[in-house]
Short mmCIF file of C-alpha atoms and ligand atoms in Angstrom, two decimals:
data_model
loop_
_atom_site.label_atom_id
_atom_site.label_comp_id
_atom_site.label_asym_id
_atom_site.label_seq_id
_atom_site.Cartn_x
_atom_site.Cartn_y
_atom_site.Cartn_z
CA MET A 1 -62.53 -41.29 -29.11
CA LYS A 2 -66.38 -41.90 -29.38
CA VAL A 3 -68.59 -39.14 -28.16
CA LEU A 4 -72.33 -39.34 -27.88
CA GLY A 5 -74.15 -35.86 -28.40
CA ILE A 6 -77.44 -35.45 -26.92
CA ALA A 7 -79.44 -32.19 -27.49
CA GLY A 8 -82.33 -31.55 -25.15
CA SER A 9 -84.73 -30.18 -27.80
CA LEU A 10 -86.90 -31.68 -30.26
CA ARG A 11 -87.40 -28.56 -32.61
CA ALA A 12 -86.08 -28.97 -36.08
CA GLY A 13 -84.77 -25.50 -35.86
CA SER A 14 -83.40 -25.97 -32.34
CA PHE A 15 -80.25 -23.78 -31.41
CA ASN A 16 -78.90 -26.65 -29.38
CA ARG A 17 -79.33 -29.26 -32.20
CA SER A 18 -77.39 -26.75 -34.22
CA LEU A 19 -74.84 -26.22 -31.49
CA LEU A 20 -74.16 -29.92 -31.33
CA ARG A 21 -73.90 -30.04 -35.32
CA ALA A 22 -71.34 -27.20 -34.92
CA ALA A 23 -69.44 -29.39 -32.32
CA GLN A 24 -69.45 -32.30 -34.78
CA GLU A 25 -67.78 -29.96 -37.42
CA LEU A 26 -65.32 -28.64 -34.88
CA ALA A 27 -64.51 -31.88 -33.07
CA PRO A 28 -60.54 -32.29 -32.82
CA ALA A 29 -58.73 -34.96 -34.76
CA GLY A 30 -59.53 -38.54 -33.40
CA MET A 31 -62.96 -37.50 -31.87
CA THR A 32 -66.16 -38.30 -33.70
CA ILE A 33 -69.54 -37.08 -32.31
CA THR A 34 -72.64 -38.94 -33.00
CA ALA A 35 -76.01 -37.39 -32.15
CA PHE A 36 -78.72 -39.35 -30.39
CA ASP A 37 -82.31 -38.04 -30.98
CA LEU A 38 -84.53 -37.98 -28.06
CA ALA A 39 -87.82 -37.86 -30.05
CA ALA A 40 -88.73 -41.54 -29.60
CA ILE A 41 -88.07 -41.56 -25.74
CA PRO A 42 -91.37 -42.24 -23.93
CA LEU A 43 -92.06 -40.46 -20.64
CA TYR A 44 -90.58 -42.44 -17.79
CA ASN A 45 -93.06 -44.79 -16.01
CA GLY A 46 -91.80 -47.30 -13.49
CA ASP A 47 -94.66 -49.68 -14.47
CA VAL A 48 -93.35 -49.68 -18.18
CA GLU A 49 -89.89 -50.06 -16.93
CA ALA A 50 -90.66 -53.00 -14.79
CA GLN A 51 -92.07 -54.75 -18.00
CA GLY A 52 -88.59 -54.19 -19.61
CA ASP A 53 -87.19 -51.00 -21.24
CA PRO A 54 -88.95 -49.84 -24.31
CA GLU A 55 -86.77 -50.03 -27.42
CA PRO A 56 -85.76 -46.39 -27.84
CA VAL A 57 -84.71 -46.49 -24.15
CA THR A 58 -82.52 -49.64 -24.92
CA ALA A 59 -81.00 -47.78 -27.71
CA LEU A 60 -80.30 -44.63 -25.56
CA LYS A 61 -78.67 -46.90 -22.90
CA SER A 62 -76.65 -48.86 -25.38
CA ALA A 63 -75.47 -45.67 -27.12
CA ILE A 64 -74.34 -44.18 -23.92
CA ARG A 65 -72.71 -47.58 -22.68
CA GLN A 66 -70.63 -47.51 -26.02
CA ALA A 67 -69.53 -43.90 -25.80
CA ASP A 68 -66.25 -42.67 -24.31
CA ALA A 69 -68.10 -39.65 -23.19
CA LEU A 70 -71.26 -37.50 -23.34
CA LEU A 71 -71.68 -34.17 -25.02
CA ILE A 72 -75.08 -32.35 -23.81
CA ALA A 73 -76.37 -29.29 -25.52
CA THR A 74 -79.14 -28.14 -23.11
CA PRO A 75 -81.78 -25.32 -23.79
CA GLU A 76 -83.07 -23.50 -20.56
CA TYR A 77 -86.71 -23.82 -19.57
CA ASN A 78 -87.96 -21.75 -16.68
CA PHE A 79 -84.38 -21.58 -15.32
CA GLY A 80 -84.04 -25.36 -15.51
CA VAL A 81 -83.49 -28.54 -17.59
CA PRO A 82 -86.24 -29.08 -20.25
CA GLY A 83 -88.50 -32.15 -19.40
CA VAL A 84 -87.40 -33.90 -22.71
CA LEU A 85 -83.81 -33.88 -21.42
CA LYS A 86 -84.37 -34.69 -17.79
CA ASN A 87 -86.72 -37.39 -18.89
CA ALA A 88 -83.94 -39.15 -20.95
CA ILE A 89 -81.54 -38.84 -18.09
CA ASP A 90 -83.98 -40.43 -15.68
CA TRP A 91 -84.40 -43.42 -17.84
CA ALA A 92 -80.80 -43.83 -18.25
CA SER A 93 -80.10 -43.36 -14.68
CA ARG A 94 -81.61 -46.75 -13.96
CA PRO A 95 -80.75 -49.02 -12.21
CA PRO A 96 -79.20 -46.45 -10.06
CA ARG A 97 -76.39 -48.46 -8.69
CA ASP A 98 -75.19 -49.84 -12.06
CA SER A 99 -76.43 -47.15 -14.65
CA VAL A 100 -74.79 -46.46 -17.97
CA LEU A 101 -74.30 -42.80 -16.70
CA LYS A 102 -72.15 -43.94 -13.54
CA GLY A 103 -68.64 -42.92 -14.07
CA LYS A 104 -69.12 -41.61 -17.57
CA PRO A 105 -67.17 -38.57 -18.62
CA ALA A 106 -69.44 -35.66 -19.93
CA ALA A 107 -69.60 -32.13 -21.08
CA ILE A 108 -72.39 -29.62 -20.94
CA MET A 109 -73.17 -26.76 -23.19
CA GLY A 110 -76.23 -24.82 -24.09
CA ALA A 111 -77.68 -22.04 -26.26
CA THR A 112 -80.53 -19.68 -25.82
CA PRO A 113 -81.77 -16.40 -27.39
CA GLY A 114 -81.73 -14.98 -23.76
CA MET A 115 -78.76 -13.42 -21.83
CA GLY A 116 -78.09 -16.03 -19.50
CA GLY A 117 -76.62 -18.52 -21.84
CA THR A 118 -78.48 -21.54 -20.30
CA ALA A 119 -76.33 -21.05 -17.02
CA ARG A 120 -78.99 -22.14 -14.61
CA ALA A 121 -80.14 -25.04 -16.68
CA GLN A 122 -76.49 -26.13 -16.90
CA MET A 123 -76.11 -26.07 -13.01
CA GLN A 124 -79.31 -28.00 -12.38
CA LEU A 125 -77.94 -30.58 -14.91
CA ARG A 126 -74.85 -30.71 -12.98
CA GLN A 127 -76.86 -31.28 -9.78
CA ALA A 128 -78.44 -34.35 -11.52
CA PHE A 129 -75.24 -35.60 -12.49
CA VAL A 130 -74.01 -35.72 -8.81
CA PHE A 131 -76.63 -38.45 -8.06
CA THR A 132 -75.87 -40.51 -11.31
CA GLN A 133 -72.00 -40.16 -10.64
CA THR A 134 -71.64 -38.82 -14.24
CA LEU A 135 -68.25 -36.90 -14.36
CA ALA A 136 -69.14 -33.47 -15.86
CA MET A 137 -66.17 -31.49 -16.99
CA LEU A 138 -65.80 -28.43 -14.69
CA SER A 139 -64.39 -25.84 -17.13
CA PRO A 140 -64.31 -24.32 -19.77
CA GLU A 141 -68.07 -23.57 -20.06
CA VAL A 142 -70.02 -23.09 -23.38
CA LEU A 143 -72.73 -20.59 -22.63
CA VAL A 144 -74.24 -19.38 -25.77
CA ALA A 145 -76.34 -16.20 -25.16
CA ARG A 146 -78.31 -14.34 -27.93
CA ALA A 147 -77.99 -17.36 -29.92
CA HIS A 148 -80.21 -15.85 -32.75
CA GLU A 149 -77.27 -13.55 -33.61
CA LYS A 150 -74.83 -16.36 -33.72
CA PHE A 151 -76.53 -18.97 -36.06
CA ASP A 152 -77.58 -18.37 -39.58
CA ALA A 153 -81.06 -19.24 -41.04
CA SER A 154 -79.96 -22.78 -41.89
CA GLY A 155 -78.56 -23.42 -38.27
CA GLY A 156 -74.84 -22.91 -39.17
CA LEU A 157 -72.77 -21.34 -36.29
CA THR A 158 -71.50 -18.17 -37.83
CA ASP A 159 -70.02 -16.35 -34.76
CA GLU A 160 -66.22 -16.73 -34.88
CA LYS A 161 -65.62 -16.40 -31.09
CA THR A 162 -68.19 -19.02 -30.35
CA ARG A 163 -66.68 -21.51 -32.89
CA GLN A 164 -63.23 -20.84 -31.22
CA LEU A 165 -64.72 -21.63 -27.70
CA VAL A 166 -66.47 -24.79 -28.80
CA GLY A 167 -63.34 -26.04 -30.46
CA HIS A 168 -61.35 -25.34 -27.25
CA PHE A 169 -64.16 -26.90 -25.14
CA LEU A 170 -63.93 -30.10 -27.12
CA GLN A 171 -60.27 -30.26 -26.86
CA ALA A 172 -60.83 -29.83 -23.18
CA LEU A 173 -63.29 -32.76 -23.31
CA ALA A 174 -60.81 -34.99 -25.11
CA GLU A 175 -58.23 -34.37 -22.19
CA TRP A 176 -60.80 -34.72 -19.58
CA THR A 177 -61.93 -38.20 -21.12
CA LEU A 178 -58.43 -39.42 -21.33
CA ARG A 179 -57.62 -38.47 -17.81
CA LEU A 180 -60.75 -40.45 -16.49
CA LYS A 181 -60.67 -43.10 -19.01
CA PRO A 182 -57.01 -43.74 -20.25
CA LYS A 183 -58.02 -46.24 -22.98
CA ALA A 184 -60.51 -43.85 -24.78
C1 LIG B 1 -91.28 -23.45 -21.76
C2 LIG B 1 -90.20 -22.45 -21.95
C3 LIG B 1 -89.44 -21.91 -20.93
C4 LIG B 1 -88.17 -21.11 -21.25
N1 LIG B 1 -87.34 -20.61 -20.30
C5 LIG B 1 -86.38 -20.09 -20.52
C6 LIG B 1 -85.43 -19.67 -19.56
O1 LIG B 1 -85.62 -19.87 -18.34
N2 LIG B 1 -84.18 -19.08 -19.98
C7 LIG B 1 -83.84 -18.77 -21.18
O2 LIG B 1 -82.78 -18.39 -21.45
N3 LIG B 1 -84.77 -19.15 -22.25
C8 LIG B 1 -86.00 -19.86 -21.88
N4 LIG B 1 -86.86 -20.24 -22.96
C9 LIG B 1 -86.48 -19.73 -24.34
C10 LIG B 1 -85.52 -20.97 -24.90
O3 LIG B 1 -84.30 -20.69 -24.55
C11 LIG B 1 -85.64 -20.78 -26.42
O4 LIG B 1 -87.01 -21.25 -26.86
C12 LIG B 1 -84.88 -21.74 -27.00
O5 LIG B 1 -84.63 -21.46 -28.49
C13 LIG B 1 -84.90 -23.22 -26.78
O6 LIG B 1 -84.00 -24.03 -27.22
P1 LIG B 1 -83.91 -24.66 -28.70
O7 LIG B 1 -83.75 -23.66 -29.66
O8 LIG B 1 -82.71 -25.53 -28.64
O9 LIG B 1 -85.26 -25.40 -28.89
C14 LIG B 1 -87.95 -20.78 -22.74
C15 LIG B 1 -88.77 -21.44 -23.79
C16 LIG B 1 -89.79 -22.45 -23.40
C17 LIG B 1 -90.51 -22.94 -24.53
#
């Protein structure tokens, strides 16, 4: 089962990029998680799109198309989804009737130094996924609050409870994906 991991942060020391790396380590047998870096995705512009997708957007759409499922690690900015991630979803959602996001199984997780664990950003992302018809797993949830206490200086996930939760979450994603796409 091929899972495409997308972190909604460009920071080298990002907790969400670290969370995605932890997921790569903790993936169950038979699941591989490949990370897609959003750094090269330009800001959405309908005029640019009309001339043809820029190469990084083509690469993003192709990676999503080829994946059996998506794994999103979202930060929370001002109680919502960071622009970097929303912008990538906006590109990928085109054309709306036949987008690579339509019918794609997905799982959403997130990390923040704050207490809310990215709950509000995750709910906002779920709302966008209603329009794109992306099939976001309902539970379990991975809400990593006080992230600075759970990762070490090199970005390793050291909190044992969170490691167990991520492992359980990825197993659930595997089952969710199989249920929706029996050939995965
Ligand atoms: C513009 C901005 C808005 C933020 N708003 C929130 C917020 O609403 N909730 C929250 O928990 N953290 C908020 N934060 C703190 C982020 O959770 C923190 O910067 C986090 O480390 C970002 O994720 P990253 O480590 O993956 O880059 C905000 C940070 C920035 C830069």
